[in-house]
Amino acid sequence: MASAVEAVHRYRRPDPACWDVVVEAVCSEAPSYDADHALVQAGRAATRHADRIADDLRRQQGVFGTAVGHGVKVRALALAGMGDLRALPALHNLGEHGGLPTQRPQARILAELPAAGLVPTMRATLLKGSYRAEATLEVLSAWGPDAAPAVPEVTGFLDTPYAYDALRVLGRIGPAAAGTANRLTGFATGRDPRAGRHHLRLAAWAHWRVTGDPALALDVCGAAVRSGTAGHGLPFLADLGPSAAAHADTVRGLMESPGAWTRVAAAHAYWRITGDPEPAVPVLLAEVDPAWAGHPAMPVQEAVRRLGEIGAPAAAAAPLLGRILAREERLGHPFERIRILADAAYVRTLSEALRRIAPGAGGSVPAPSKEPVPLPPPAPRRFLPFRRPFWHSQVPWNATGLR
């Protein structure tokens, strides 16, 4: 069993028998926390076992009733990652008893389910206080406009240390949160006593998203870029697109910044503002390191995502992206309990980028260059225990998930 768990953590395309062993271990009477943590991250890789997992979830609930059992949580999250609606009753129960995820990576799994089935539970969770606010707001942000029923509860978190996350959710919800426009103006201008310097750009962007009026966002984010704090304004100017044309020259100059994240953000913003991909593509392509192991200090995944958005004019990137996607080993940097999630997100980014750049060539993971990776022999070492790494709060600046 240990070798199967190691295989699914280490390889993108393990022998299907590895997932069979993981599911069997989770559903057996001999619990394995290593197998549990693998299955939670499995997503659609374990879809063919969905019925077995759902049946075992019902058995667990029958044994433990309304108690928040670890086994119930594992099985519910595994089904959620597949988008399987059979997870919903258990997730409602977990929400009622304080058993939903408290950390962002696991919370994002819930966003694979339709918002309508879980928004009431998320609202109730926010009403209970701040303990799970970070994770709950993360899920609501991922749902975007579908999270609109939660606007009252999210607005209440503008008065807490989680105001930044709340601003992001309101901006992602958009016009349905228009009633918060005055609060957003207060944060964007600094007039709200709770506003900190890191709130200004996000609040201004959120104000534009909920009202449709770009004036405040252009003023606040443009000022940030002109002042040299480029990283705080460029992603928002990119989202504003041609409306930010007055800042195009400043943005282009920042494509030569010494900071890799700033160069990537500037290249993306310049393309979004002007529609000209020629100067942006080389800057983005230069940041796509095929040896990248997943460390967030380097904006590799972000560069891939932006090349994909540019599409066919970024054709020079296609061979490199294809080689990276065909690689057997997963990203090595994240800790065990988020390694599969992190690598799966990277694979999705690569696949989507290739699909847009070269339609018909990148819509799926390339076939491996050899037979599926078999069960490896047991290794003497063990994965490090999970700690809250700073990777876990790194969410790329983009129009679908601004931080």
CSV table of C-alpha atoms in Angstrom, one decimal:
chain,number,residue,atom,x,y,z
A,1,MET,CA,0.0,0.0,0.0
A,2,ALA,CA,2.8,2.5,0.9
A,3,SER,CA,4.3,2.1,-2.6
A,4,ALA,CA,0.9,2.9,-4.3
A,5,VAL,CA,0.5,6.0,-2.1
A,6,GLU,CA,4.0,7.1,-3.0
A,7,ALA,CA,3.3,6.5,-6.7
A,8,VAL,CA,0.1,8.7,-6.9
A,9,HIS,CA,1.9,11.5,-5.1
A,10,ARG,CA,5.0,11.3,-7.3
A,11,TYR,CA,3.7,10.6,-10.8
A,12,ARG,CA,1.2,12.3,-13.0
A,13,ARG,CA,0.1,9.1,-14.7
A,14,PRO,CA,0.6,6.3,-12.2
A,15,ASP,CA,-0.6,2.8,-13.0
A,16,PRO,CA,-4.4,2.8,-12.4
A,17,ALA,CA,-3.8,0.0,-9.9
A,18,CYS,CA,-2.2,2.5,-7.6
A,19,TRP,CA,-5.5,4.4,-7.2
A,20,ASP,CA,-7.3,1.0,-6.8
A,21,VAL,CA,-5.0,0.3,-3.8
A,22,VAL,CA,-5.5,3.8,-2.4
A,23,VAL,CA,-9.3,3.5,-2.5
A,24,GLU,CA,-9.2,0.0,-1.0
A,25,ALA,CA,-7.0,1.3,1.8
A,26,VAL,CA,-9.4,4.2,2.6
A,27,CYS,CA,-12.5,2.0,2.5
A,28,SER,CA,-11.0,-0.8,4.5
A,29,GLU,CA,-11.3,-1.3,8.2
A,30,ALA,CA,-7.6,-0.5,8.7
A,31,PRO,CA,-7.3,3.3,8.4
A,32,SER,CA,-4.3,4.9,6.6
A,33,TYR,CA,-3.8,8.6,6.9
A,34,ASP,CA,-1.4,8.6,4.0
A,35,ALA,CA,-4.0,7.0,1.8
A,36,ASP,CA,-6.7,9.4,3.1
A,37,HIS,CA,-4.6,12.4,2.2
A,38,ALA,CA,-4.0,11.0,-1.3
A,39,LEU,CA,-7.6,10.3,-2.0
A,40,VAL,CA,-8.7,13.8,-0.8
A,41,GLN,CA,-6.5,15.2,-3.6
A,42,ALA,CA,-7.4,12.6,-6.3
A,43,GLY,CA,-10.2,14.6,-8.0
A,44,ARG,CA,-11.3,13.0,-11.2
A,45,ALA,CA,-8.4,10.5,-11.2
A,46,ALA,CA,-10.5,8.4,-8.9
A,47,THR,CA,-13.9,8.9,-10.6
A,48,ARG,CA,-14.3,5.2,-11.5
A,49,HIS,CA,-14.3,4.5,-7.8
A,50,ALA,CA,-17.1,7.1,-7.0
A,51,ASP,CA,-19.8,4.5,-6.3
A,52,ARG,CA,-17.5,2.6,-3.9
A,53,ILE,CA,-16.6,5.9,-2.1
A,54,ALA,CA,-20.2,7.1,-1.9
A,55,ASP,CA,-21.4,3.7,-0.5
A,56,ASP,CA,-18.6,3.8,2.1
A,57,LEU,CA,-19.5,7.4,3.0
A,58,ARG,CA,-23.1,6.4,3.7
A,59,ARG,CA,-21.8,3.5,5.8
A,60,GLN,CA,-19.6,6.0,7.8
A,61,GLN,CA,-22.5,8.3,8.3
A,62,GLY,CA,-24.6,5.4,9.5
A,63,VAL,CA,-21.9,4.5,12.0
A,64,PHE,CA,-21.1,8.0,13.3
A,65,GLY,CA,-24.4,9.7,12.8
A,66,THR,CA,-24.0,13.5,12.9
A,67,ALA,CA,-20.5,13.3,14.4
A,68,VAL,CA,-17.7,14.9,12.5
A,69,GLY,CA,-15.6,11.9,11.7
A,70,HIS,CA,-12.3,12.0,9.8
A,71,GLY,CA,-13.5,9.3,7.6
A,72,VAL,CA,-16.7,11.2,6.6
A,73,LYS,CA,-14.6,14.2,5.7
A,74,VAL,CA,-12.2,12.3,3.6
A,75,ARG,CA,-14.9,10.6,1.6
A,76,ALA,CA,-16.9,13.7,1.2
A,77,LEU,CA,-14.0,15.8,0.0
A,78,ALA,CA,-12.9,13.0,-2.4
A,79,LEU,CA,-16.4,13.0,-4.0
A,80,ALA,CA,-16.5,16.8,-4.0
A,81,GLY,CA,-13.2,16.8,-6.0
A,82,MET,CA,-14.9,14.7,-8.6
A,83,GLY,CA,-17.9,17.1,-8.8
A,84,ASP,CA,-20.1,14.3,-7.4
A,85,LEU,CA,-23.3,15.7,-5.8
A,86,ARG,CA,-23.5,12.7,-3.5
A,87,ALA,CA,-20.9,14.7,-1.3
A,88,LEU,CA,-23.5,17.4,-0.5
A,89,PRO,CA,-25.4,15.8,2.4
A,90,ALA,CA,-22.2,15.0,4.2
A,91,LEU,CA,-20.7,18.5,3.5
A,92,HIS,CA,-23.9,20.1,4.9
A,93,ASN,CA,-23.5,18.0,8.0
A,94,LEU,CA,-19.8,18.8,8.3
A,95,GLY,CA,-20.6,22.5,8.0
A,96,GLU,CA,-23.2,22.3,10.8
A,97,HIS,CA,-20.7,20.7,13.1
A,98,GLY,CA,-17.6,22.7,12.2
A,99,GLY,CA,-15.9,20.0,10.1
A,100,LEU,CA,-15.3,21.8,6.8
A,101,PRO,CA,-11.7,22.5,5.6
A,102,THR,CA,-9.9,25.3,7.3
A,103,GLN,CA,-7.1,25.8,4.8
A,104,ARG,CA,-7.2,27.1,1.2
A,105,PRO,CA,-5.9,24.1,-0.8
A,106,GLN,CA,-8.6,21.7,0.6
A,107,ALA,CA,-11.3,24.4,0.5
A,108,ARG,CA,-10.7,24.9,-3.2
A,109,ILE,CA,-11.8,21.3,-3.7
A,110,LEU,CA,-15.4,22.3,-2.7
A,111,ALA,CA,-15.5,24.7,-5.6
A,112,GLU,CA,-15.7,21.7,-7.9
A,113,LEU,CA,-19.4,21.4,-6.8
A,114,PRO,CA,-22.2,23.7,-8.0
A,115,ALA,CA,-22.5,26.8,-5.8
A,116,ALA,CA,-26.2,26.4,-5.4
A,117,GLY,CA,-25.7,23.2,-3.4
A,118,LEU,CA,-23.3,24.7,-0.9
A,119,VAL,CA,-23.8,28.5,-0.7
A,120,PRO,CA,-26.3,28.1,2.2
A,121,THR,CA,-23.7,26.1,4.2
A,122,MET,CA,-21.0,28.6,3.4
A,123,ARG,CA,-23.2,31.5,4.6
A,124,ALA,CA,-24.0,29.6,7.8
A,125,THR,CA,-20.3,29.0,8.3
A,126,LEU,CA,-19.5,32.7,8.0
A,127,LEU,CA,-22.2,33.5,10.6
A,128,LYS,CA,-20.4,31.4,13.1
A,129,GLY,CA,-17.3,33.6,13.1
A,130,SER,CA,-13.8,33.8,11.8
A,131,TYR,CA,-12.4,30.3,12.5
A,132,ARG,CA,-13.1,29.1,8.9
A,133,ALA,CA,-13.5,32.4,7.2
A,134,GLU,CA,-10.3,32.2,5.1
A,135,ALA,CA,-11.2,28.9,3.6
A,136,THR,CA,-14.9,29.8,3.2
A,137,LEU,CA,-14.2,33.1,1.5
A,138,GLU,CA,-11.8,31.2,-0.8
A,139,VAL,CA,-14.6,28.9,-2.0
A,140,LEU,CA,-17.0,31.8,-2.5
A,141,SER,CA,-14.5,33.7,-4.5
A,142,ALA,CA,-14.0,30.7,-6.8
A,143,TRP,CA,-17.8,30.6,-7.5
A,144,GLY,CA,-17.8,34.2,-8.5
A,145,PRO,CA,-21.3,35.5,-9.4
A,146,ASP,CA,-22.9,32.3,-8.2
A,147,ALA,CA,-21.9,33.2,-4.7
A,148,ALA,CA,-24.2,36.3,-4.8
A,149,PRO,CA,-26.6,35.1,-2.0
A,150,ALA,CA,-23.7,35.3,0.4
A,151,VAL,CA,-23.2,39.1,-0.1
A,152,PRO,CA,-24.6,40.1,3.3
A,153,GLU,CA,-22.3,37.6,5.2
A,154,VAL,CA,-19.3,38.5,3.1
A,155,THR,CA,-19.9,42.2,3.6
A,156,GLY,CA,-19.8,41.7,7.4
A,157,PHE,CA,-16.2,40.5,7.0
A,158,LEU,CA,-15.1,43.9,5.8
A,159,ASP,CA,-15.0,44.8,9.5
A,160,THR,CA,-12.6,42.0,10.4
A,161,PRO,CA,-9.0,41.0,9.7
A,162,TYR,CA,-10.4,39.1,6.7
A,163,ALA,CA,-11.4,42.2,4.8
A,164,TYR,CA,-9.0,41.6,2.0
A,165,ASP,CA,-10.5,38.2,1.2
A,166,ALA,CA,-14.0,39.7,1.5
A,167,LEU,CA,-13.1,42.5,-1.0
A,168,ARG,CA,-11.9,39.9,-3.4
A,169,VAL,CA,-15.2,37.9,-3.1
A,170,LEU,CA,-17.3,41.0,-3.6
A,171,GLY,CA,-15.4,41.9,-6.7
A,172,ARG,CA,-15.7,38.4,-8.1
A,173,ILE,CA,-19.5,38.4,-7.4
A,174,GLY,CA,-19.8,41.6,-9.5
A,175,PRO,CA,-23.1,43.6,-10.0
A,176,ALA,CA,-25.1,41.5,-7.5
A,177,ALA,CA,-22.9,43.2,-4.8
A,178,ALA,CA,-23.6,46.7,-6.0
A,179,GLY,CA,-25.1,47.6,-2.7
A,180,THR,CA,-21.5,47.5,-1.2
A,181,ALA,CA,-20.2,50.2,-3.5
A,182,ASN,CA,-20.0,52.9,-0.8
A,183,ARG,CA,-18.0,50.6,1.5
A,184,LEU,CA,-15.7,49.7,-1.4
A,185,THR,CA,-15.1,53.4,-2.1
A,186,GLY,CA,-14.2,53.9,1.5
A,187,PHE,CA,-11.6,51.2,1.3
A,188,ALA,CA,-10.3,52.3,-2.1
A,189,THR,CA,-9.7,55.9,-0.9
A,190,GLY,CA,-8.5,55.0,2.5
A,191,ARG,CA,-11.4,56.8,4.2
A,192,ASP,CA,-12.6,53.7,5.9
A,193,PRO,CA,-10.8,53.4,9.2
A,194,ARG,CA,-10.3,49.7,8.6
A,195,ALA,CA,-8.6,50.2,5.3
A,196,GLY,CA,-4.9,49.4,5.1
A,197,ARG,CA,-2.5,50.2,2.2
A,198,HIS,CA,-2.9,46.7,0.8
A,199,HIS,CA,-6.7,47.2,0.5
A,200,LEU,CA,-6.7,50.1,-1.9
A,201,ARG,CA,-6.1,48.5,-5.3
A,202,LEU,CA,-8.3,45.5,-4.6
A,203,ALA,CA,-11.1,47.6,-3.3
A,204,ALA,CA,-10.9,49.9,-6.3
A,205,TRP,CA,-11.0,46.9,-8.7
A,206,ALA,CA,-14.0,45.5,-6.7
A,207,HIS,CA,-15.8,48.8,-7.0
A,208,TRP,CA,-15.4,48.7,-10.8
A,209,ARG,CA,-16.6,45.1,-10.9
A,210,VAL,CA,-19.8,45.8,-8.9
A,211,THR,CA,-20.6,49.2,-10.4
A,212,GLY,CA,-19.2,49.0,-14.0
A,213,ASP,CA,-17.6,52.4,-13.5
A,214,PRO,CA,-13.8,52.1,-14.1
A,215,ALA,CA,-12.9,55.7,-13.0
A,216,LEU,CA,-11.9,54.9,-9.4
A,217,ALA,CA,-10.0,51.7,-10.3
A,218,LEU,CA,-8.1,53.5,-13.1
A,219,ASP,CA,-7.1,56.3,-10.7
A,220,VAL,CA,-6.1,54.1,-7.8
A,221,CYS,CA,-4.4,51.4,-9.7
A,222,GLY,CA,-2.8,53.7,-12.2
A,223,ALA,CA,-1.3,55.8,-9.4
A,224,ALA,CA,0.2,52.6,-7.9
A,225,VAL,CA,1.9,51.7,-11.1
A,226,ARG,CA,3.2,55.2,-11.6
A,227,SER,CA,4.6,55.3,-8.1
A,228,GLY,CA,6.7,52.2,-8.6
A,229,THR,CA,4.5,49.8,-6.5
A,230,ALA,CA,3.8,48.0,-9.8
A,231,GLY,CA,2.9,44.7,-8.4
A,232,HIS,CA,0.0,46.2,-6.6
A,233,GLY,CA,-1.6,47.8,-9.6
A,234,LEU,CA,-0.7,45.9,-12.8
A,235,PRO,CA,-3.0,42.9,-12.5
A,236,PHE,CA,-6.0,45.2,-12.0
A,237,LEU,CA,-5.0,47.4,-14.9
A,238,ALA,CA,-4.8,44.2,-17.0
A,239,ASP,CA,-8.4,43.4,-16.0
A,240,LEU,CA,-9.5,46.8,-17.0
A,241,GLY,CA,-8.1,46.2,-20.5
A,242,PRO,CA,-8.3,49.0,-23.1
A,243,SER,CA,-9.8,51.4,-20.5
A,244,ALA,CA,-6.3,51.7,-19.0
A,245,ALA,CA,-4.7,52.8,-22.3
A,246,ALA,CA,-3.4,56.0,-20.7
A,247,HIS,CA,-1.0,53.7,-18.7
A,248,ALA,CA,0.3,51.6,-21.6
A,249,ASP,CA,3.7,53.3,-21.8
A,250,THR,CA,4.3,53.0,-18.1
A,251,VAL,CA,3.2,49.3,-18.2
A,252,ARG,CA,5.5,48.5,-21.1
A,253,GLY,CA,8.5,50.0,-19.3
A,254,LEU,CA,7.8,47.6,-16.4
A,255,MET,CA,8.3,44.7,-18.7
A,256,GLU,CA,12.0,45.2,-18.1
A,257,SER,CA,11.7,45.2,-14.3
A,258,PRO,CA,14.3,43.2,-12.3
A,259,GLY,CA,11.4,41.3,-10.6
A,260,ALA,CA,10.1,38.3,-12.5
A,261,TRP,CA,6.5,38.6,-11.1
A,262,THR,CA,6.4,42.2,-12.2
A,263,ARG,CA,7.7,41.4,-15.7
A,264,VAL,CA,5.0,38.8,-16.1
A,265,ALA,CA,2.3,41.0,-14.7
A,266,ALA,CA,3.4,43.9,-17.0
A,267,ALA,CA,3.6,41.7,-20.1
A,268,HIS,CA,0.1,40.5,-19.4
A,269,ALA,CA,-1.3,43.9,-18.7
A,270,TYR,CA,0.3,45.4,-21.8
A,271,TRP,CA,-1.3,42.8,-24.0
A,272,ARG,CA,-4.7,43.2,-22.3
A,273,ILE,CA,-4.5,47.0,-22.6
A,274,THR,CA,-3.2,47.3,-26.2
A,275,GLY,CA,-4.1,44.0,-27.8
A,276,ASP,CA,-0.5,43.8,-29.1
A,277,PRO,CA,1.1,40.4,-28.2
A,278,GLU,CA,4.5,40.9,-29.9
A,279,PRO,CA,6.4,42.5,-27.0
A,280,ALA,CA,4.6,40.4,-24.4
A,281,VAL,CA,5.1,36.9,-25.7
A,282,PRO,CA,9.0,36.9,-25.4
A,283,VAL,CA,8.8,38.2,-21.8
A,284,LEU,CA,6.3,35.6,-20.8
A,285,LEU,CA,8.1,32.7,-22.6
A,286,ALA,CA,11.4,33.6,-20.9
A,287,GLU,CA,9.8,32.8,-17.5
A,288,VAL,CA,8.6,29.3,-18.4
A,289,ASP,CA,11.3,27.2,-16.9
A,290,PRO,CA,10.9,23.5,-17.8
A,291,ALA,CA,12.8,22.6,-14.6
A,292,TRP,CA,10.4,24.5,-12.3
A,293,ALA,CA,9.5,22.4,-9.3
A,294,GLY,CA,6.6,24.4,-8.1
A,295,HIS,CA,8.2,27.0,-5.8
A,296,PRO,CA,6.0,30.2,-5.8
A,297,ALA,CA,9.0,32.5,-5.9
A,298,MET,CA,9.0,32.1,-9.7
A,299,PRO,CA,5.9,33.0,-11.8
A,300,VAL,CA,6.1,30.0,-14.1
A,301,GLN,CA,2.5,28.9,-13.9
A,302,GLU,CA,1.4,32.5,-14.2
A,303,ALA,CA,3.4,33.0,-17.4
A,304,VAL,CA,2.0,29.8,-18.9
A,305,ARG,CA,-1.6,30.9,-18.1
A,306,ARG,CA,-1.0,34.3,-19.7
A,307,LEU,CA,0.5,32.7,-22.8
A,308,GLY,CA,-2.6,30.6,-23.1
A,309,GLU,CA,-4.8,33.6,-22.9
A,310,ILE,CA,-2.9,35.2,-25.8
A,311,GLY,CA,-3.5,32.1,-27.8
A,312,ALA,CA,-2.3,31.6,-31.4
A,313,PRO,CA,0.2,34.5,-31.4
A,314,ALA,CA,2.1,32.6,-28.6
A,315,ALA,CA,2.7,29.6,-30.9
A,316,ALA,CA,6.4,29.7,-30.1
A,317,ALA,CA,5.5,28.4,-26.6
A,318,ALA,CA,3.7,25.3,-27.7
A,319,PRO,CA,6.6,22.9,-28.1
A,320,LEU,CA,8.0,23.8,-24.6
A,321,LEU,CA,4.6,23.6,-23.0
A,322,GLY,CA,4.0,20.2,-24.6
A,323,ARG,CA,7.3,18.9,-23.2
A,324,ILE,CA,6.6,20.1,-19.7
A,325,LEU,CA,3.1,18.5,-19.8
A,326,ALA,CA,4.5,15.2,-20.9
A,327,ARG,CA,6.8,15.0,-17.9
A,328,GLU,CA,6.1,12.0,-15.7
A,329,GLU,CA,7.0,13.4,-12.3
A,330,ARG,CA,4.8,15.8,-10.5
A,331,LEU,CA,6.0,19.2,-9.1
A,332,GLY,CA,8.4,18.4,-6.3
A,333,HIS,CA,8.2,21.5,-4.1
A,334,PRO,CA,4.8,21.3,-2.3
A,335,PHE,CA,4.4,19.2,0.8
A,336,GLU,CA,2.7,15.8,0.5
A,337,ARG,CA,-0.8,16.8,1.4
A,338,ILE,CA,-1.0,19.4,-1.4
A,339,ARG,CA,1.4,18.0,-3.9
A,340,ILE,CA,-1.2,16.3,-6.1
A,341,LEU,CA,-3.5,19.4,-5.9
A,342,ALA,CA,-0.6,21.7,-6.9
A,343,ASP,CA,0.5,19.6,-9.8
A,344,ALA,CA,-3.0,19.0,-11.1
A,345,ALA,CA,-3.5,22.7,-11.2
A,346,TYR,CA,-0.3,23.1,-13.2
A,347,VAL,CA,-1.4,20.4,-15.6
A,348,ARG,CA,-4.7,22.1,-16.1
A,349,THR,CA,-3.0,25.4,-16.8
A,350,LEU,CA,-0.6,23.8,-19.3
A,351,SER,CA,-3.4,21.8,-21.0
A,352,GLU,CA,-5.6,24.9,-21.3
A,353,ALA,CA,-2.8,27.0,-22.6
A,354,LEU,CA,-1.9,24.5,-25.3
A,355,ARG,CA,-5.6,24.1,-26.3
A,356,ARG,CA,-5.8,27.8,-26.9
A,357,ILE,CA,-2.4,28.2,-28.5
A,358,ALA,CA,-2.7,25.2,-30.8
A,359,PRO,CA,-6.3,23.9,-31.0
A,360,GLY,CA,-6.4,20.2,-31.4
A,361,ALA,CA,-2.9,19.7,-30.1
A,362,GLY,CA,-3.2,20.6,-26.4
A,363,GLY,CA,-6.7,19.6,-25.3
A,364,SER,CA,-5.5,16.7,-23.3
A,365,VAL,CA,-2.4,15.4,-21.6
A,366,PRO,CA,0.1,13.9,-24.1
A,367,ALA,CA,0.5,10.2,-24.0
A,368,PRO,CA,3.5,9.3,-21.8
A,369,SER,CA,6.7,8.3,-23.6
A,370,LYS,CA,6.6,4.9,-21.9
A,371,GLU,CA,4.2,2.5,-20.3
A,372,PRO,CA,2.2,3.8,-17.3
A,373,VAL,CA,4.4,4.1,-14.2
A,374,PRO,CA,4.2,0.8,-12.2
A,375,LEU,CA,4.1,0.4,-8.5
A,376,PRO,CA,7.5,1.4,-7.2
A,377,PRO,CA,9.3,-0.5,-4.5
A,378,PRO,CA,8.8,0.8,-1.0
A,379,ALA,CA,11.0,3.7,-0.2
A,380,PRO,CA,12.8,4.1,3.2
A,381,ARG,CA,12.0,7.7,3.5
A,382,ARG,CA,8.6,9.2,4.3
A,383,PHE,CA,7.1,12.5,3.1
A,384,LEU,CA,7.4,15.4,5.4
A,385,PRO,CA,4.4,16.2,7.6
A,386,PHE,CA,2.2,19.0,6.4
A,387,ARG,CA,2.8,22.4,7.6
A,388,ARG,CA,1.2,25.6,6.4
A,389,PRO,CA,3.7,26.6,3.7
A,390,PHE,CA,3.5,30.0,2.2
A,391,TRP,CA,2.8,28.4,-1.2
A,392,HIS,CA,-0.7,27.7,0.1
A,393,SER,CA,-1.7,31.3,0.1
A,394,GLN,CA,-0.3,32.0,-3.3
A,395,VAL,CA,-3.1,32.6,-5.7
A,396,PRO,CA,-2.1,34.0,-9.1
A,397,TRP,CA,-3.3,37.5,-9.9
A,398,ASN,CA,-5.8,37.0,-12.6
A,399,ALA,CA,-9.3,38.1,-13.6
A,400,THR,CA,-10.8,34.9,-12.2
A,401,GLY,CA,-9.1,34.9,-8.8
A,402,LEU,CA,-7.5,38.1,-7.7
A,403,ARG,CA,-5.8,38.3,-4.3
